[in-house]
């Protein structure tokens, strides 16, 4: 509903009606619309994180983990564009929430990359998640965009950066 109507145009009564619960029941669980919004984002981010953990299980190569991270996140955005529009469509109003969600994925990616690039892993993880965030925004805006091409381009760009970061003596 929030994806359809937008955060600001969705009333608590709309949410309660869609969930087939009374307003009193809604308020037993959430004090504000903002609380349910945050809960939805946290739930979705948790699901995506679990998907990433499963995708990377048993993989030891940092480059392959990077490839899987990019592909899994872009596939999720293509699979559930409405959910990603909720997250990416509210600009500065939810900046703290976005920073917190991004930080979770940055931390996971930093851990994946540290064996290959050591102290540069934090910077590369930040840059990669930032790049993915913009790629998702672009994917959501352009129906004509090829998911396969976007994934390939993003992976190749990120792997090129990873390769350079692994060889800091090359300028």
Rosetta silent file (secondary structure, phi, psi, omega in degrees, C-alpha in Angstrom):
SEQUENCE: XXXXXXXXXXXXXXXXXXXXXXXXXXXXXXXXXXXXXXXXXXXXXXXXXXXXXXXXXXXXXXXXXXXXXXXXXXXXXXXXXXXXXXXXXXXXXXXXXXXXXXXXXXXXXXXXXXXXXXXXXXXXXXXXXXXXXXXXXXXXXXXXXXXXXXXXXXXXXXXXXXXXXXXXXXX
SCORE:     score description
SCORE:     0.000 S_00000001
   1 L     0.000  -45.232  179.857    0.000    0.000    0.000 S_00000001
   2 H   -62.054  -37.393  178.666    2.773    2.457    0.886 S_00000001
   3 H   -66.643  -38.150 -179.353    4.460    1.682   -2.434 S_00000001
   4 H   -70.837  -48.692 -172.524    1.199    2.296   -4.306 S_00000001
   5 H   -96.604  -17.168 -173.904    0.051    5.454   -2.543 S_00000001
   6 L    89.637  151.339 -176.724    3.322    6.790   -1.209 S_00000001
   7 L   -58.657  -50.656 -173.461    4.259    7.199    2.429 S_00000001
   8 L   -70.993  -23.884  179.562    2.690   10.625    2.911 S_00000001
   9 L   -92.448   -2.888  179.059   -0.574    9.705    1.142 S_00000001
  10 L   -95.926  124.145  178.998   -1.071    6.509    3.130 S_00000001
  11 L   -96.387  157.939  177.285   -3.137    6.910    6.282 S_00000001
  12 H   -59.096  -38.763  177.941   -3.035    4.597    9.267 S_00000001
  13 H   -60.000  -36.300  177.109   -6.701    3.800    8.588 S_00000001
  14 H   -64.078  -44.593 -179.275   -5.679    2.643    5.082 S_00000001
  15 H   -63.459  -46.623 -179.560   -3.001    0.344    6.509 S_00000001
  16 H   -61.711  -42.670  179.444   -5.378   -1.104    9.117 S_00000001
  17 H   -63.434  -45.743  179.334   -8.068   -1.677    6.489 S_00000001
  18 H   -61.990  -35.903 -179.937   -5.631   -3.374    4.099 S_00000001
  19 L   -83.950   -3.373 -179.113   -4.403   -5.594    6.956 S_00000001
  20 L    58.290   44.815  174.952   -8.023   -6.298    7.935 S_00000001
  21 L  -131.085  158.143  177.340   -7.510   -5.110   11.506 S_00000001
  22 L   -77.766  164.186  178.258   -9.121   -2.349   13.503 S_00000001
  23 H   -60.828  -38.072  179.029   -7.369    0.893   14.358 S_00000001
  24 H   -60.540  -42.187  178.315   -7.144   -0.188   17.990 S_00000001
  25 H   -64.598  -42.219  176.962   -5.319   -3.358   16.990 S_00000001
  26 H   -56.063  -48.848 -175.900   -2.950   -1.353   14.804 S_00000001
  27 H   -70.695  -16.289  172.560   -2.135    0.962   17.715 S_00000001
  28 H   -67.366  -30.771 -175.722   -1.472   -2.016   19.996 S_00000001
  29 H  -101.193  -32.038 -176.084    1.486   -2.868   17.765 S_00000001
  30 L  -137.193  134.587  178.723    2.572    0.489   16.341 S_00000001
  31 L   -81.573  -30.609 -175.582    2.308    3.995   17.756 S_00000001
  32 L  -142.069  166.119  174.060    2.798    5.738   14.415 S_00000001
  33 H   -63.019  -35.669  179.051    2.892    5.134   10.689 S_00000001
  34 H   -59.458  -39.546  179.950    6.627    5.778   10.904 S_00000001
  35 H   -62.442  -43.723 -179.880    7.041    2.789   13.250 S_00000001
  36 H   -69.487  -34.852  177.274    5.398    0.369   10.829 S_00000001
  37 H   -60.632  -48.827  179.287    7.413    1.851    7.961 S_00000001
  38 H   -61.738  -41.787  178.888   10.667    1.253    9.850 S_00000001
  39 H   -61.655  -42.618  178.450    9.526   -2.257   10.783 S_00000001
  40 H   -62.706  -42.894 -179.970    8.758   -3.053    7.129 S_00000001
  41 H   -65.357  -45.879  179.147   12.156   -1.790    5.999 S_00000001
  42 H   -60.920  -41.019  179.615   13.970   -3.725    8.727 S_00000001
  43 H   -63.507  -47.435  179.315   12.030   -6.880    7.858 S_00000001
  44 H   -63.248  -42.183  178.331   12.805   -6.557    4.144 S_00000001
  45 H   -64.258  -37.995  177.586   16.478   -5.805    4.798 S_00000001
  46 H   -63.679  -42.658  177.014   16.651   -8.843    7.080 S_00000001
  47 H   -61.772  -44.061  179.902   15.175  -11.072    4.380 S_00000001
  48 H   -64.940  -39.496  178.825   17.643   -9.741    1.810 S_00000001
  49 H   -63.130  -42.106  176.747   20.520  -10.240    4.215 S_00000001
  50 H   -61.518  -40.510  178.150   19.456  -13.881    4.776 S_00000001
  51 H   -62.103  -40.561  178.196   19.318  -14.373    1.015 S_00000001
  52 H   -65.664  -42.347  179.401   22.858  -12.992    0.728 S_00000001
  53 H   -59.960  -45.024  178.826   24.152  -15.259    3.495 S_00000001
  54 H   -64.219  -42.527 -178.533   22.686  -18.299    1.719 S_00000001
  55 H   -63.264  -33.979 -175.573   24.050  -17.205   -1.663 S_00000001
  56 H   -96.008   -0.707 -178.824   27.569  -16.777   -0.258 S_00000001
  57 L   -59.141  129.302  178.134   27.590  -19.893    1.922 S_00000001
  58 L    80.207   -2.111  178.980   30.689  -21.950    1.210 S_00000001
  59 L   -92.252  130.583 -178.776   32.208  -19.285   -1.058 S_00000001
  60 L  -112.111  -19.243 -178.313   35.699  -18.173   -0.028 S_00000001
  61 L   -76.466  117.230 -179.402   36.776  -16.023   -2.969 S_00000001
  62 H   -57.247  -36.264  179.165   36.163  -12.321   -2.122 S_00000001
  63 H   -65.236  -40.021  178.341   35.613  -11.445   -5.799 S_00000001
  64 H   -68.339  -37.236  175.906   32.931  -14.111   -6.104 S_00000001
  65 H   -63.035  -39.079  177.452   31.306  -12.857   -2.885 S_00000001
  66 H   -63.700  -45.972  178.673   31.272   -9.359   -4.372 S_00000001
  67 H   -59.188  -46.685 -179.526   29.699  -10.677   -7.585 S_00000001
  68 H   -64.300  -38.707  178.598   27.050  -12.598   -5.618 S_00000001
  69 H   -61.110  -50.018 -179.028   26.281   -9.564   -3.446 S_00000001
  70 H   -61.739  -49.825 -177.331   25.701   -7.319   -6.452 S_00000001
  71 H   -64.245  -41.010 -179.088   23.660   -9.877   -8.386 S_00000001
  72 H   -65.268  -43.651 -179.290   21.534  -10.888   -5.395 S_00000001
  73 H   -67.520  -43.851  178.911   20.681   -7.297   -4.467 S_00000001
  74 H   -67.113  -37.178  175.583   19.861   -6.283   -8.051 S_00000001
  75 H   -62.210  -41.939  179.173   17.779   -9.450   -8.542 S_00000001
  76 H   -62.232  -41.218  178.889   15.852   -8.634   -5.361 S_00000001
  77 H   -64.891  -38.481  178.810   15.166   -5.097   -6.609 S_00000001
  78 H   -71.117  -33.828 -179.060   13.916   -6.451   -9.942 S_00000001
  79 H   -72.998  -35.261 -175.116   11.775   -9.082   -8.191 S_00000001
  80 L  -132.748   62.565 -176.248   10.159   -6.639   -5.755 S_00000001
  81 H   -59.726  -32.967  179.997   10.336   -3.156   -7.266 S_00000001
  82 H   -62.101  -41.882  179.635    7.446   -1.914   -5.108 S_00000001
  83 H   -64.617  -41.835 -179.807    9.342   -2.745   -1.927 S_00000001
  84 H   -71.113  -31.051  175.961   12.487   -1.028   -3.144 S_00000001
  85 H   -63.886  -35.078  177.055   10.476    2.018   -4.238 S_00000001
  86 H   -59.097  -47.811 -176.731    9.302    2.341   -0.633 S_00000001
  87 H   -69.431  -45.945 -171.768   12.893    2.457    0.561 S_00000001
  88 H   -89.923   -7.062 -173.438   14.352    4.583   -2.211 S_00000001
  89 L   -97.510   11.417 -174.301   11.400    6.864   -2.799 S_00000001
  90 L  -118.684    7.989  170.810   11.353    8.942    0.354 S_00000001
  91 H    49.399 -141.713 -171.462   14.531   10.965    0.101 S_00000001
  92 H   -66.184  -17.666 -178.680   15.847   12.900    3.067 S_00000001
  93 H   -60.002  -29.488 -177.364   12.825   12.165    5.271 S_00000001
  94 H  -123.186   32.610 -177.469   14.243    8.711    6.003 S_00000001
  95 H   -59.646  -43.413  179.604   17.946    9.339    5.572 S_00000001
  96 H   -60.097  -40.810  178.590   18.845    7.937    9.012 S_00000001
  97 H   -64.679  -44.975  178.704   16.964    4.738    8.210 S_00000001
  98 H   -61.302  -42.952  179.498   18.679    4.416    4.830 S_00000001
  99 H   -61.248  -42.817 -179.299   22.096    4.977    6.397 S_00000001
 100 H   -64.708  -44.857  179.377   21.387    2.269    8.991 S_00000001
 101 H   -64.370  -46.465  178.364   20.186   -0.242    6.377 S_00000001
 102 H   -59.052  -40.885 -177.091   23.124    0.531    4.083 S_00000001
 103 H   -60.706  -36.167  177.487   25.564    0.168    6.986 S_00000001
 104 H   -59.186  -46.536 -179.193   24.380   -3.398    7.604 S_00000001
 105 H   -73.016  -33.357  175.593   25.212   -4.369    4.022 S_00000001
 106 H   -62.351  -45.988 -179.230   28.456   -2.361    4.082 S_00000001
 107 H   -60.536  -44.880  179.140   29.590   -4.219    7.209 S_00000001
 108 H   -62.441  -44.393 -178.864   28.849   -7.621    5.650 S_00000001
 109 H   -67.815  -38.224  177.203   30.640   -6.742    2.417 S_00000001
 110 H   -57.788  -44.073  178.880   33.645   -5.303    4.290 S_00000001
 111 H   -61.970  -40.816  178.499   34.046   -8.644    6.084 S_00000001
 112 H   -63.382  -36.592 -172.540   33.858  -10.455    2.718 S_00000001
 113 H   -89.310  -20.887 -175.732   36.508   -8.204    1.154 S_00000001
 114 H   -53.944  -40.347  179.475   39.031   -7.913    4.016 S_00000001
 115 H   -59.797  -29.259 -176.808   40.913  -11.122    3.116 S_00000001
 116 H   -90.614  -35.565 -171.604   41.652   -9.724   -0.349 S_00000001
 117 H  -131.367    9.590  172.659   42.261   -6.030    0.295 S_00000001
 118 H    53.944 -124.940 -172.490   42.754   -5.555    4.032 S_00000001
 119 H   -66.816  -16.336  178.667   42.310   -2.005    5.261 S_00000001
 120 H   -81.755   -6.503 -176.391   40.816   -0.845    1.953 S_00000001
 121 H   -60.632  -37.558 -178.833   37.815   -3.146    2.429 S_00000001
 122 H   -64.215  -46.764  179.769   35.807   -0.516    4.307 S_00000001
 123 H   -63.882  -44.416 -178.835   36.177    2.091    1.563 S_00000001
 124 H   -65.647  -38.649  177.764   35.444   -0.419   -1.211 S_00000001
 125 H   -63.626  -45.299  177.289   32.378   -1.721    0.661 S_00000001
 126 H   -59.207  -47.556 -178.521   31.035    1.827    1.105 S_00000001
 127 H   -63.883  -39.933 -178.730   31.639    2.643   -2.552 S_00000001
 128 H   -66.647  -45.229  179.858   30.076   -0.614   -3.765 S_00000001
 129 H   -66.768  -36.873  174.886   26.892   -0.222   -1.713 S_00000001
 130 H   -61.896  -42.976  178.203   26.638    3.398   -2.844 S_00000001
 131 H   -63.483  -42.587  178.929   27.000    2.272   -6.449 S_00000001
 132 H   -63.819  -39.013  178.192   24.370   -0.431   -5.909 S_00000001
 133 H   -59.094  -45.031  178.542   22.004    2.101   -4.383 S_00000001
 134 H   -68.802  -37.983  178.124   22.251    4.250   -7.493 S_00000001
 135 H   -62.547  -39.951  178.093   21.936    1.201   -9.771 S_00000001
 136 H   -64.493  -45.129  178.340   18.718    0.223   -7.967 S_00000001
 137 H   -57.211  -44.556  179.529   17.330    3.742   -8.327 S_00000001
 138 H   -63.404  -44.092  179.167   18.105    3.637  -12.039 S_00000001
 139 H   -59.964  -41.103 -178.781   16.538    0.170  -12.387 S_00000001
 140 H   -70.336  -27.060 -178.214   13.346    1.368  -10.685 S_00000001
 141 H   -86.438  -24.340 -171.209   13.100    4.421  -12.935 S_00000001
 142 L  -118.547  103.735  178.597   13.777    2.726  -16.279 S_00000001
 143 L   -68.301  -24.009 -178.023   11.479   -0.058  -17.415 S_00000001
 144 L   -84.622   -3.313 -176.752   13.541   -0.496  -20.581 S_00000001
 145 L   -73.814  133.231  178.357   16.733   -1.203  -18.650 S_00000001
 146 L   -81.690  119.542  178.273   18.107   -4.725  -19.035 S_00000001
 147 H   -60.287  -43.296 -179.201   18.645   -6.311  -15.632 S_00000001
 148 H   -60.331  -44.186  179.422   21.244   -8.684  -17.084 S_00000001
 149 H   -67.111  -40.587  178.714   23.238   -5.815  -18.613 S_00000001
 150 H   -62.649  -43.835  178.563   22.995   -3.735  -15.442 S_00000001
 151 H   -61.782  -47.530 -178.413   24.229   -6.653  -13.337 S_00000001
 152 H   -61.456  -46.077 -179.148   27.103   -7.387  -15.718 S_00000001
 153 H   -63.748  -44.174 -178.867   28.188   -3.746  -15.917 S_00000001
 154 H   -65.023  -45.357  178.528   27.953   -3.240  -12.159 S_00000001
 155 H   -61.679  -47.603 -179.028   29.856   -6.446  -11.389 S_00000001
 156 H   -61.197  -41.650  178.887   32.583   -5.669  -13.930 S_00000001
 157 H   -63.900  -46.171 -179.417   32.992   -2.141  -12.607 S_00000001
 158 H   -66.005  -42.129  179.553   33.147   -3.333   -8.988 S_00000001
 159 H   -65.747  -35.335  175.355   35.553   -6.182   -9.776 S_00000001
 160 H   -62.343  -40.601  176.972   37.821   -3.763  -11.630 S_00000001
 161 H   -67.815  -38.443  178.295   37.898   -1.589   -8.532 S_00000001
 162 H   -64.450  -42.986  178.935   38.525   -4.601   -6.310 S_00000001
 163 H   -60.561  -43.684  179.480   41.408   -5.692   -8.509 S_00000001
 164 H   -66.708  -39.922 -179.477   42.958   -2.208   -8.327 S_00000001
 165 H   -65.854  -30.582  179.216   42.439   -2.026   -4.561 S_00000001
 166 H   -73.444  -16.519  179.263   44.233   -5.363   -4.177 S_00000001
 167 L  -123.823   71.667 -174.653   47.256   -3.846   -5.955 S_00000001
 168 L   -63.887  -15.882 -179.681   47.720   -0.449   -4.269 S_00000001
 169 L   -75.189  -12.730  179.499   51.176   -0.034   -5.831 S_00000001
 170 L   -92.530  127.752  178.241   49.513    0.444   -9.245 S_00000001
 171 L  -118.326    0.000    0.000   48.330    3.980   -9.932 S_00000001
